[in-house]
mmCIF file with all atom_site columns, C-alpha atoms in Angstrom:
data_model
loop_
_atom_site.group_PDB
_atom_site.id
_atom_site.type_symbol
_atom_site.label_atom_id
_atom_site.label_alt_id
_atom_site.label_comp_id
_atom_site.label_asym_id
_atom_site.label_entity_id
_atom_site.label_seq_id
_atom_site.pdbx_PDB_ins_code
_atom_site.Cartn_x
_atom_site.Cartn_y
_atom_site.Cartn_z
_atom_site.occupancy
_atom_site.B_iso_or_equiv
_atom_site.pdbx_formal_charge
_atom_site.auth_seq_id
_atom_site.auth_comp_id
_atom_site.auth_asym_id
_atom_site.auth_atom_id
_atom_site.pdbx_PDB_model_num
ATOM 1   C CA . UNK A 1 1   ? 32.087  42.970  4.005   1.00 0.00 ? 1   UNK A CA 1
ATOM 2   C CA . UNK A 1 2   ? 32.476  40.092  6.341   1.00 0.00 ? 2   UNK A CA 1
ATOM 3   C CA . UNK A 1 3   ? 29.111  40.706  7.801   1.00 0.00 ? 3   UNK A CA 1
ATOM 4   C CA . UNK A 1 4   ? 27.508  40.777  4.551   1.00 0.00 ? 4   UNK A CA 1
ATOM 5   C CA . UNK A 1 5   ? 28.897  37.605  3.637   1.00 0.00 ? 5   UNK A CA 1
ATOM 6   C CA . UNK A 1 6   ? 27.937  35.831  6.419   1.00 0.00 ? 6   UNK A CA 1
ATOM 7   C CA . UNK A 1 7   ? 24.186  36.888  5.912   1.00 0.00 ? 7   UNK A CA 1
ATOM 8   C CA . UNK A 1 8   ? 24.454  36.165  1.870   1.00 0.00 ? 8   UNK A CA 1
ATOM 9   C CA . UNK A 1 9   ? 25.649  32.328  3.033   1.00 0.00 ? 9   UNK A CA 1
ATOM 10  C CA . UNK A 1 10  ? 22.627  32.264  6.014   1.00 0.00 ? 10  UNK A CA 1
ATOM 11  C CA . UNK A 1 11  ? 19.923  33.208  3.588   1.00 0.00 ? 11  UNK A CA 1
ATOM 12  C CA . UNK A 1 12  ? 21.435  30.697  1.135   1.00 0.00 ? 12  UNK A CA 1
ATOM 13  C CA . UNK A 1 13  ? 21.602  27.760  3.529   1.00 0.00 ? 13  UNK A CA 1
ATOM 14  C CA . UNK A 1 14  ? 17.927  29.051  4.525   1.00 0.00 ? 14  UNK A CA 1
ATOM 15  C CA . UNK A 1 15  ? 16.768  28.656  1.181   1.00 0.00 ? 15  UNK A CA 1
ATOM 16  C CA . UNK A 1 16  ? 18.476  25.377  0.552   1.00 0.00 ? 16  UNK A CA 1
ATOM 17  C CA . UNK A 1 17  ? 16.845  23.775  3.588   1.00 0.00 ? 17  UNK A CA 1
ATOM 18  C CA . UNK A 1 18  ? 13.407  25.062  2.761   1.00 0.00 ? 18  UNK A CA 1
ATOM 19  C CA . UNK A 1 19  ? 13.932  24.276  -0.682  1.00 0.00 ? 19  UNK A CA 1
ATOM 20  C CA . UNK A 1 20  ? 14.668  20.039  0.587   1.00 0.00 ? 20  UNK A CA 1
ATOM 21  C CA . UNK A 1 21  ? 11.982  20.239  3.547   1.00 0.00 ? 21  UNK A CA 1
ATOM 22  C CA . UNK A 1 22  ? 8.806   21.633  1.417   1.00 0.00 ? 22  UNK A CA 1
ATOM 23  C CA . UNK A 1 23  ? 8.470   18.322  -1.075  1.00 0.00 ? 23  UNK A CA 1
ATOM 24  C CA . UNK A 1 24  ? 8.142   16.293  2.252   1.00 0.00 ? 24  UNK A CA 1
ATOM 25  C CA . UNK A 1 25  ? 6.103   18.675  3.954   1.00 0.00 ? 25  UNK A CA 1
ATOM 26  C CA . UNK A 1 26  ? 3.539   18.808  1.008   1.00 0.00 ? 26  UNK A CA 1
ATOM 27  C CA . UNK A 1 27  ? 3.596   14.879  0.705   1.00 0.00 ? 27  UNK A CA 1
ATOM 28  C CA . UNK A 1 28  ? 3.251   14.573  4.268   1.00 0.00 ? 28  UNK A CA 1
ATOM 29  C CA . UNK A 1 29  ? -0.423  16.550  3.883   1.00 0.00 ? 29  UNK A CA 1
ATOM 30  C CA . UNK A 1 30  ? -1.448  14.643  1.190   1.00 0.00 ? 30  UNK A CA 1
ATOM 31  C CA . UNK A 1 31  ? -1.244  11.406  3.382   1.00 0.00 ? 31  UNK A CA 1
ATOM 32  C CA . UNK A 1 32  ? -4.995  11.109  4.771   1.00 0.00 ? 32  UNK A CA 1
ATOM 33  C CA . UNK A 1 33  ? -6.252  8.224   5.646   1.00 0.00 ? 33  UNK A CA 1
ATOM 34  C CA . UNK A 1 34  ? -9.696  7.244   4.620   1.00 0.00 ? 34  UNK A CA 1
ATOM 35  C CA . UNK A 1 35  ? -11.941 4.324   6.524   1.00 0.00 ? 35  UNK A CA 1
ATOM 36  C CA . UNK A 1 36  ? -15.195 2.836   4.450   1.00 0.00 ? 36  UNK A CA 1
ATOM 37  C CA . UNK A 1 37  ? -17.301 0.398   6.568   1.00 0.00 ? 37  UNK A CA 1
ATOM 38  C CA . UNK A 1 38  ? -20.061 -1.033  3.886   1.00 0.00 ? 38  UNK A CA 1
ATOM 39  C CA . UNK A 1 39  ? -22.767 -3.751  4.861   1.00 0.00 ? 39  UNK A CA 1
ATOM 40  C CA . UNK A 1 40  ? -22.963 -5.653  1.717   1.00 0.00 ? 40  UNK A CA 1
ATOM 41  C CA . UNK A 1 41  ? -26.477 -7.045  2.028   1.00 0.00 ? 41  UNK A CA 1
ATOM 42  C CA . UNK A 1 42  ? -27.389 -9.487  -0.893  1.00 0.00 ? 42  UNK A CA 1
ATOM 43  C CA . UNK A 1 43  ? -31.268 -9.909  0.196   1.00 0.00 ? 43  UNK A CA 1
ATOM 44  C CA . UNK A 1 44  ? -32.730 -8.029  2.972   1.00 0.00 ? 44  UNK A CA 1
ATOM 45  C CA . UNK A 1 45  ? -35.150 -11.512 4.118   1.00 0.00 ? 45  UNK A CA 1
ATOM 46  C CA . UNK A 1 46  ? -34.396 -12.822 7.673   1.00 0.00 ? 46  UNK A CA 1
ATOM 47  C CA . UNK A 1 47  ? -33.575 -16.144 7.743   1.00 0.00 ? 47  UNK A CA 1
ATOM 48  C CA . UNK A 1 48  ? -34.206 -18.304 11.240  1.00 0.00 ? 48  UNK A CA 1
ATOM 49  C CA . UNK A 1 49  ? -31.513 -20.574 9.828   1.00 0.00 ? 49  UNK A CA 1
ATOM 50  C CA . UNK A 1 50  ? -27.969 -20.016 11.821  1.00 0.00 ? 50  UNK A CA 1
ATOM 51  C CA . UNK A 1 51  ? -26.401 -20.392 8.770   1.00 0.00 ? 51  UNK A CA 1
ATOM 52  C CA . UNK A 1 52  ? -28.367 -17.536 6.678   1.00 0.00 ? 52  UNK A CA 1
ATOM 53  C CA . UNK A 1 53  ? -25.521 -15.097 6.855   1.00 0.00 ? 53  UNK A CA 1
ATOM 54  C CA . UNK A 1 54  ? -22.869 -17.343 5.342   1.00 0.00 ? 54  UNK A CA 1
ATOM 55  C CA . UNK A 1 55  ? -21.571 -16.829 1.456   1.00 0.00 ? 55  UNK A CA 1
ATOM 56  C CA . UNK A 1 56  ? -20.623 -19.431 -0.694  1.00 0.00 ? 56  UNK A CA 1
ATOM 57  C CA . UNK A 1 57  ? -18.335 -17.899 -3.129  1.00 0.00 ? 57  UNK A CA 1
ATOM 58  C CA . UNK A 1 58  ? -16.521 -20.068 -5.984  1.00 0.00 ? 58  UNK A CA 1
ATOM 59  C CA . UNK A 1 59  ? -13.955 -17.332 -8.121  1.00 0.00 ? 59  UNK A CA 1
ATOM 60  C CA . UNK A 1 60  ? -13.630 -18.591 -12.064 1.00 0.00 ? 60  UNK A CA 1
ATOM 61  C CA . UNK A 1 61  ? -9.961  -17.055 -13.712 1.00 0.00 ? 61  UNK A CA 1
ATOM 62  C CA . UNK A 1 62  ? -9.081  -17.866 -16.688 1.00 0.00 ? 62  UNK A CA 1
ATOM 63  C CA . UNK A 1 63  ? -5.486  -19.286 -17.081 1.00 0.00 ? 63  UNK A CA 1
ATOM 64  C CA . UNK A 1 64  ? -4.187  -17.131 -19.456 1.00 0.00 ? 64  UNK A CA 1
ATOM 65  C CA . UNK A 1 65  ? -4.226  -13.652 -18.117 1.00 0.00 ? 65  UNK A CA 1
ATOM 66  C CA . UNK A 1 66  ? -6.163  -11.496 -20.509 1.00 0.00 ? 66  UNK A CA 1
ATOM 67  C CA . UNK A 1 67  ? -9.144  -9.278  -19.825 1.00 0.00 ? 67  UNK A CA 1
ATOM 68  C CA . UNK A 1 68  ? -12.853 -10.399 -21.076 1.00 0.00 ? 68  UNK A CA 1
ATOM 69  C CA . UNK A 1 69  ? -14.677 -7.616  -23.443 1.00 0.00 ? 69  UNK A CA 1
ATOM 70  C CA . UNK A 1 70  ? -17.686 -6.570  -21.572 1.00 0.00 ? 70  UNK A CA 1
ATOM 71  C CA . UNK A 1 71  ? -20.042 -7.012  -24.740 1.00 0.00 ? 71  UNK A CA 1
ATOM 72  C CA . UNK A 1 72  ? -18.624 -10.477 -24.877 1.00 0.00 ? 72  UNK A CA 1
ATOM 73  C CA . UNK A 1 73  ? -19.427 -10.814 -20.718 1.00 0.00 ? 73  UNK A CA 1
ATOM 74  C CA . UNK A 1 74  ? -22.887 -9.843  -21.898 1.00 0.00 ? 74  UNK A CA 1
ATOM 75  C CA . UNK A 1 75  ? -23.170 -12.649 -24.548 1.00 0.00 ? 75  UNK A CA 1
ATOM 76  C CA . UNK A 1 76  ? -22.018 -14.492 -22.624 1.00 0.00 ? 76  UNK A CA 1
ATOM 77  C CA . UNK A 1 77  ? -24.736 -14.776 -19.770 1.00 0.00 ? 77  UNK A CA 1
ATOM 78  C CA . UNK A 1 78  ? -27.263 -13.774 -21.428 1.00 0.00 ? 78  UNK A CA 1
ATOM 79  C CA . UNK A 1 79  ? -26.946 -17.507 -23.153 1.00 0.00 ? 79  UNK A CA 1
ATOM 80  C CA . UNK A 1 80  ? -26.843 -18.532 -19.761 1.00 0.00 ? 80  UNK A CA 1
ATOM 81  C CA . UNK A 1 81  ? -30.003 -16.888 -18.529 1.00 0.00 ? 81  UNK A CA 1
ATOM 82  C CA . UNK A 1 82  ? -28.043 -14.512 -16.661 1.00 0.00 ? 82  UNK A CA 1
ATOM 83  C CA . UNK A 1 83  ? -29.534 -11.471 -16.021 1.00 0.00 ? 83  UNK A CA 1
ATOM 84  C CA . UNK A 1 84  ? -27.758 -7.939  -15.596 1.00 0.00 ? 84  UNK A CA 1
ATOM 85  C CA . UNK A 1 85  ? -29.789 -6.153  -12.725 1.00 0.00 ? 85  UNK A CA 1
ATOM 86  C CA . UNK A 1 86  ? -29.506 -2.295  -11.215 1.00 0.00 ? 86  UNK A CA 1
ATOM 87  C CA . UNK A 1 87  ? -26.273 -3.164  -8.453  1.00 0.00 ? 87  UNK A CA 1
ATOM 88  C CA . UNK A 1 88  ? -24.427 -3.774  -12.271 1.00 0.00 ? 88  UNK A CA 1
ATOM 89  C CA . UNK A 1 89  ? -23.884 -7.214  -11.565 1.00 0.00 ? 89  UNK A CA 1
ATOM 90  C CA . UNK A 1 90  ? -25.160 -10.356 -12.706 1.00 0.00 ? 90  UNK A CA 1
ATOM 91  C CA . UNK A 1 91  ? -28.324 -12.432 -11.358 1.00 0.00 ? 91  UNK A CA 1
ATOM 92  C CA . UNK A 1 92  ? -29.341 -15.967 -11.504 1.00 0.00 ? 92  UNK A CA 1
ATOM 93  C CA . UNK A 1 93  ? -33.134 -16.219 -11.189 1.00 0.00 ? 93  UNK A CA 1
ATOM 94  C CA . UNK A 1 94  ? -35.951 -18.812 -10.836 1.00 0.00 ? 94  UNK A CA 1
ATOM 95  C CA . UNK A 1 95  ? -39.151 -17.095 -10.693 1.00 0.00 ? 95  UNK A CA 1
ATOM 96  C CA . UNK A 1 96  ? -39.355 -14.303 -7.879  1.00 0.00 ? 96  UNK A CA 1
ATOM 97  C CA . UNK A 1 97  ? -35.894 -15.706 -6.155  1.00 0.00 ? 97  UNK A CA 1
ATOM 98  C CA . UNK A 1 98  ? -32.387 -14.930 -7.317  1.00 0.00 ? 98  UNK A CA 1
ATOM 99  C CA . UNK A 1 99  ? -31.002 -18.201 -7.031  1.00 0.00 ? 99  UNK A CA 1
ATOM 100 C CA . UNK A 1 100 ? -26.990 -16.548 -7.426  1.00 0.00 ? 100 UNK A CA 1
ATOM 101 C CA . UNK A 1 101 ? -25.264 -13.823 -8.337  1.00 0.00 ? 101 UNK A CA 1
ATOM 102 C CA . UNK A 1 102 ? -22.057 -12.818 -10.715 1.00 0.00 ? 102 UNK A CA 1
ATOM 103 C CA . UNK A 1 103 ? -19.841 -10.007 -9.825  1.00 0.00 ? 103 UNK A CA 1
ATOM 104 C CA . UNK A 1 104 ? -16.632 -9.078  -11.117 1.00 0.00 ? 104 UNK A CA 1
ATOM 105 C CA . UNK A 1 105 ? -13.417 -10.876 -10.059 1.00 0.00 ? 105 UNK A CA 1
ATOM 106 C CA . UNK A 1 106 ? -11.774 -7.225  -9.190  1.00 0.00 ? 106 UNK A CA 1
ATOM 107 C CA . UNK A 1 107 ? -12.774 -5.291  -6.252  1.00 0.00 ? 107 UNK A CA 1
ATOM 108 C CA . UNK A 1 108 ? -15.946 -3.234  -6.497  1.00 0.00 ? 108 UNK A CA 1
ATOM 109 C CA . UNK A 1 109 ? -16.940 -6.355  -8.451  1.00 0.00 ? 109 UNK A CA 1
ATOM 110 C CA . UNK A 1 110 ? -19.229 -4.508  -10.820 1.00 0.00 ? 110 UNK A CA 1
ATOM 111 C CA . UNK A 1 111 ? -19.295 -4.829  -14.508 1.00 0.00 ? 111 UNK A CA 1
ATOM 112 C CA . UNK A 1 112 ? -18.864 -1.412  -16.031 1.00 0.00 ? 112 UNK A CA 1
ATOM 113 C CA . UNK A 1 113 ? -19.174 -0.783  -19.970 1.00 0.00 ? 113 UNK A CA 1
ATOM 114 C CA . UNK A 1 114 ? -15.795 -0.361  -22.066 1.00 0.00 ? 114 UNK A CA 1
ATOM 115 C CA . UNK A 1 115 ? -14.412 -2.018  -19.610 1.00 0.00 ? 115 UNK A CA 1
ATOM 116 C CA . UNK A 1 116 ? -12.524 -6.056  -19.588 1.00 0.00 ? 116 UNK A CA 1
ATOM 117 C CA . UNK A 1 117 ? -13.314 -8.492  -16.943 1.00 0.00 ? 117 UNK A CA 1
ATOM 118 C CA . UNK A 1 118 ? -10.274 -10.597 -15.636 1.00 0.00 ? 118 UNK A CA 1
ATOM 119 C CA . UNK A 1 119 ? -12.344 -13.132 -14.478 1.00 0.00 ? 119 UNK A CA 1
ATOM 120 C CA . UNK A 1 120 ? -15.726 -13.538 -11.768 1.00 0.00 ? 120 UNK A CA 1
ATOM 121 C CA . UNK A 1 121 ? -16.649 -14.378 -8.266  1.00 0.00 ? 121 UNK A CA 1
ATOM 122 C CA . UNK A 1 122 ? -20.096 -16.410 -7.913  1.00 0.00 ? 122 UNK A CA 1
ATOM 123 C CA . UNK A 1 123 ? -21.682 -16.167 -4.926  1.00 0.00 ? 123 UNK A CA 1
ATOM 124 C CA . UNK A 1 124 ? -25.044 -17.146 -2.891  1.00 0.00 ? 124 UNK A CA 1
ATOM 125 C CA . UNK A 1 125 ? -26.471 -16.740 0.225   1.00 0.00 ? 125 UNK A CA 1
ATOM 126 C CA . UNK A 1 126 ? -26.982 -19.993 2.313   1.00 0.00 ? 126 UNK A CA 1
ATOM 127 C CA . UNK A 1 127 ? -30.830 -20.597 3.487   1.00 0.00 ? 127 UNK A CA 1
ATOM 128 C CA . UNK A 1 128 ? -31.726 -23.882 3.708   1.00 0.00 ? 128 UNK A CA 1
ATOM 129 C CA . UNK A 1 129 ? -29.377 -27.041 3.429   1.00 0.00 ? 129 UNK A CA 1
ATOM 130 C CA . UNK A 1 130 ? -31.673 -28.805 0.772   1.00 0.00 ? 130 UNK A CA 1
ATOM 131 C CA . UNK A 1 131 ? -31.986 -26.116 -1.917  1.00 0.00 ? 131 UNK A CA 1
ATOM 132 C CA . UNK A 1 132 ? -28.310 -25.024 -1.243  1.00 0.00 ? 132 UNK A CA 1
ATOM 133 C CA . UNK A 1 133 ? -26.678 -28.130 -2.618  1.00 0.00 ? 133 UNK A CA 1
ATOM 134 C CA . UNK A 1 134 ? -29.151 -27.594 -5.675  1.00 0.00 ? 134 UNK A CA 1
ATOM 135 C CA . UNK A 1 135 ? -27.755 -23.674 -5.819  1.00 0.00 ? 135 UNK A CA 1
ATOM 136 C CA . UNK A 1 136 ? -24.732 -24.697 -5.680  1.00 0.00 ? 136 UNK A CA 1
ATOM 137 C CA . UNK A 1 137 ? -24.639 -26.970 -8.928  1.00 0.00 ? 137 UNK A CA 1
ATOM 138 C CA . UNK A 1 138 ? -26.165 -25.308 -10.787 1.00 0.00 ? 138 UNK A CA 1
ATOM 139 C CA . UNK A 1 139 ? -23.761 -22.699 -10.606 1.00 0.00 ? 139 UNK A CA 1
ATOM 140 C CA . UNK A 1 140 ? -21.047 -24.696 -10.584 1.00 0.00 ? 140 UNK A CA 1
ATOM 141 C CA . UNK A 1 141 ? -22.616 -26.402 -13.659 1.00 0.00 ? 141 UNK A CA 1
ATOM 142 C CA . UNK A 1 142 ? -22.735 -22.574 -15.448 1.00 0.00 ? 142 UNK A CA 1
ATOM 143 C CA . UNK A 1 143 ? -19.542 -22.186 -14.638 1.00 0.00 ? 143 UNK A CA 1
ATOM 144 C CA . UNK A 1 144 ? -18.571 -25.085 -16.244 1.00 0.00 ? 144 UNK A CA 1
ATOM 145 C CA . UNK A 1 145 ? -20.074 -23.944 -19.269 1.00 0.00 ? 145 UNK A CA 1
ATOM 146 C CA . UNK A 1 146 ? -18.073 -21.365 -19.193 1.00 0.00 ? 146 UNK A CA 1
ATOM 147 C CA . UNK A 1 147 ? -14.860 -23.033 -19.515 1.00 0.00 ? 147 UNK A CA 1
ATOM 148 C CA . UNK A 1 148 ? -16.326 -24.053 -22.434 1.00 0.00 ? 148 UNK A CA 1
ATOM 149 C CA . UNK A 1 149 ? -15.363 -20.742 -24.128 1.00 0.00 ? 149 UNK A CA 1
ATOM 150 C CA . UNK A 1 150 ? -12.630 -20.214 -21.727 1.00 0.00 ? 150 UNK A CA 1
ATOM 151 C CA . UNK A 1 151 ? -9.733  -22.450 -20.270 1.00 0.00 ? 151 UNK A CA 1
ATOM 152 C CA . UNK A 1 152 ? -10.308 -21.224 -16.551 1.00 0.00 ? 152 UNK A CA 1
ATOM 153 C CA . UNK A 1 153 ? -9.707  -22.539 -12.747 1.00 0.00 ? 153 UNK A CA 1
ATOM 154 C CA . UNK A 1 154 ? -12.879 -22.831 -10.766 1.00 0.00 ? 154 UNK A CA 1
ATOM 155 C CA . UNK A 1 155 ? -11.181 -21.839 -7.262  1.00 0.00 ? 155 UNK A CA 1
ATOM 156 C CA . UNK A 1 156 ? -12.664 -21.403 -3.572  1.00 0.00 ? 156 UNK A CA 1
ATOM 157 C CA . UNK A 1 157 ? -11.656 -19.087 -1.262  1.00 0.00 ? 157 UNK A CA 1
ATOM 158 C CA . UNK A 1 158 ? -8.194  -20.568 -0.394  1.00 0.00 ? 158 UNK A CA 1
ATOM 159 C CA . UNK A 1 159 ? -7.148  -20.506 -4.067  1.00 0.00 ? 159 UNK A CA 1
ATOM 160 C CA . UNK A 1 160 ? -7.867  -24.218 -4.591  1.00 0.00 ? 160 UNK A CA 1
ATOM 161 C CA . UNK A 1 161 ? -8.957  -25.724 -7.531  1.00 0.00 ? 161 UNK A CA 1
ATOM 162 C CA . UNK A 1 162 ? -12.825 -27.078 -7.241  1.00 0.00 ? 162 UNK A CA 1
ATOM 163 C CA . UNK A 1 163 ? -14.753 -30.261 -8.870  1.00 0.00 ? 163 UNK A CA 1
ATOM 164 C CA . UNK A 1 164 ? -18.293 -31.491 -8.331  1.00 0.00 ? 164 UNK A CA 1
ATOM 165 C CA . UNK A 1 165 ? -16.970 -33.892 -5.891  1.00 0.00 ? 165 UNK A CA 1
ATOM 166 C CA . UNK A 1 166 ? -15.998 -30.986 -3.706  1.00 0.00 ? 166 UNK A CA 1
ATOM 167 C CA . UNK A 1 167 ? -19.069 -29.392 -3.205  1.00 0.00 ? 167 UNK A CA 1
ATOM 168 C CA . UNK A 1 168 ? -20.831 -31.278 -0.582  1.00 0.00 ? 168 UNK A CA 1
ATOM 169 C CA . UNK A 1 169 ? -17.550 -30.101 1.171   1.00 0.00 ? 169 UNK A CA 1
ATOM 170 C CA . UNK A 1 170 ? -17.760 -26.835 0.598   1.00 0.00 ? 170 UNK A CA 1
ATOM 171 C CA . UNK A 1 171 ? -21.419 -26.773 1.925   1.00 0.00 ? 171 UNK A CA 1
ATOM 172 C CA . UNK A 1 172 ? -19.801 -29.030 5.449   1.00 0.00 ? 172 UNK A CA 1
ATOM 173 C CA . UNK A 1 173 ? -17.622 -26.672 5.929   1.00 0.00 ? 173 UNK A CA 1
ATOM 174 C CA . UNK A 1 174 ? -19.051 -23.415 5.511   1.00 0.00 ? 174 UNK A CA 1
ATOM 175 C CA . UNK A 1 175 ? -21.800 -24.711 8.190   1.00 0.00 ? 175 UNK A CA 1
#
């Protein structure tokens, strides 16, 4: 009876041990780890200028935290000659050249219907030091007209609040 005991208790331990292991075994698969490498290429023209690779990227949040209807987002730059093109962003043209572009403030950064915005990055490619001034306000003046409808920072990279006196700064040091 003793021996039949002891291999009743063994099975039981067995089973309790298997029964605490398995939930960390199966989590530990589940763990994978995934690596994307993307080349986001804005416009595919090579520039001589050194400074042809460099982004200039001013982020507009709103101050009170509440998501933008994407019908509204539409409106919205449409009235600002805004176009939405096929990468489901937002394009700023004159002519032939897109002059900036508007994605979403959230990472992919693409608009997507039924879906709020929490705010937007705008962004440009640097080319030439005399028309990049010129980009530059006039998307900082857009984006002024947007705080028209919406209290909202106008921020740069670091988080910092930007004015029209701090562009030609922006510009220095991004060169």
């Amino acid at each position: 009876m003793k021996d039949i005991s002891w291999i009743l208790l063994s099975i039981g331990l067995a089973t309790l041990v298997i029964l605490l292991i398995k939930p960390l075994w199966i989590n530990k698969k589940n763990h994978s780890k995934l690596k994307i490498n993307n080349k986001f290429v804005i416009n595919e023209t090579k520039y001589t200028n050194k400074k042809s690779n460099q982004i200039i990227a001013l982020r507009f949040s709103p101050k009170v935290k509440s998501n933008i209807p994407f019908d509204e987002v539409m409106k919205l730059f449409k009235n600002n000659n805004l176009s939405f093109n096929s990468m489901q962003i937002f394009e700023k043209k004159e002519g032939d050249k897109t002059l900036f572009n508007v994605a979403n403030l959230i990472e992919p950064g693409i608009f997507e219907e039924n879906k709020g915005v929490p705010g937007f990055t705008f962004f440009f490619q640097q080319t030439d030091p005399k028309t990049d001034l010129i980009i530059l306000n006039q998307m900082f003046e857009t984006m002024q007209k947007l705080c028209k409808n919406y209290d909202a920072w106008i921020l740069d990279d670091n988080g910092k609040n930007i004015n029209r006196s701090d562009l030609n700064k922006l510009l220095a040091f991004n060169a």
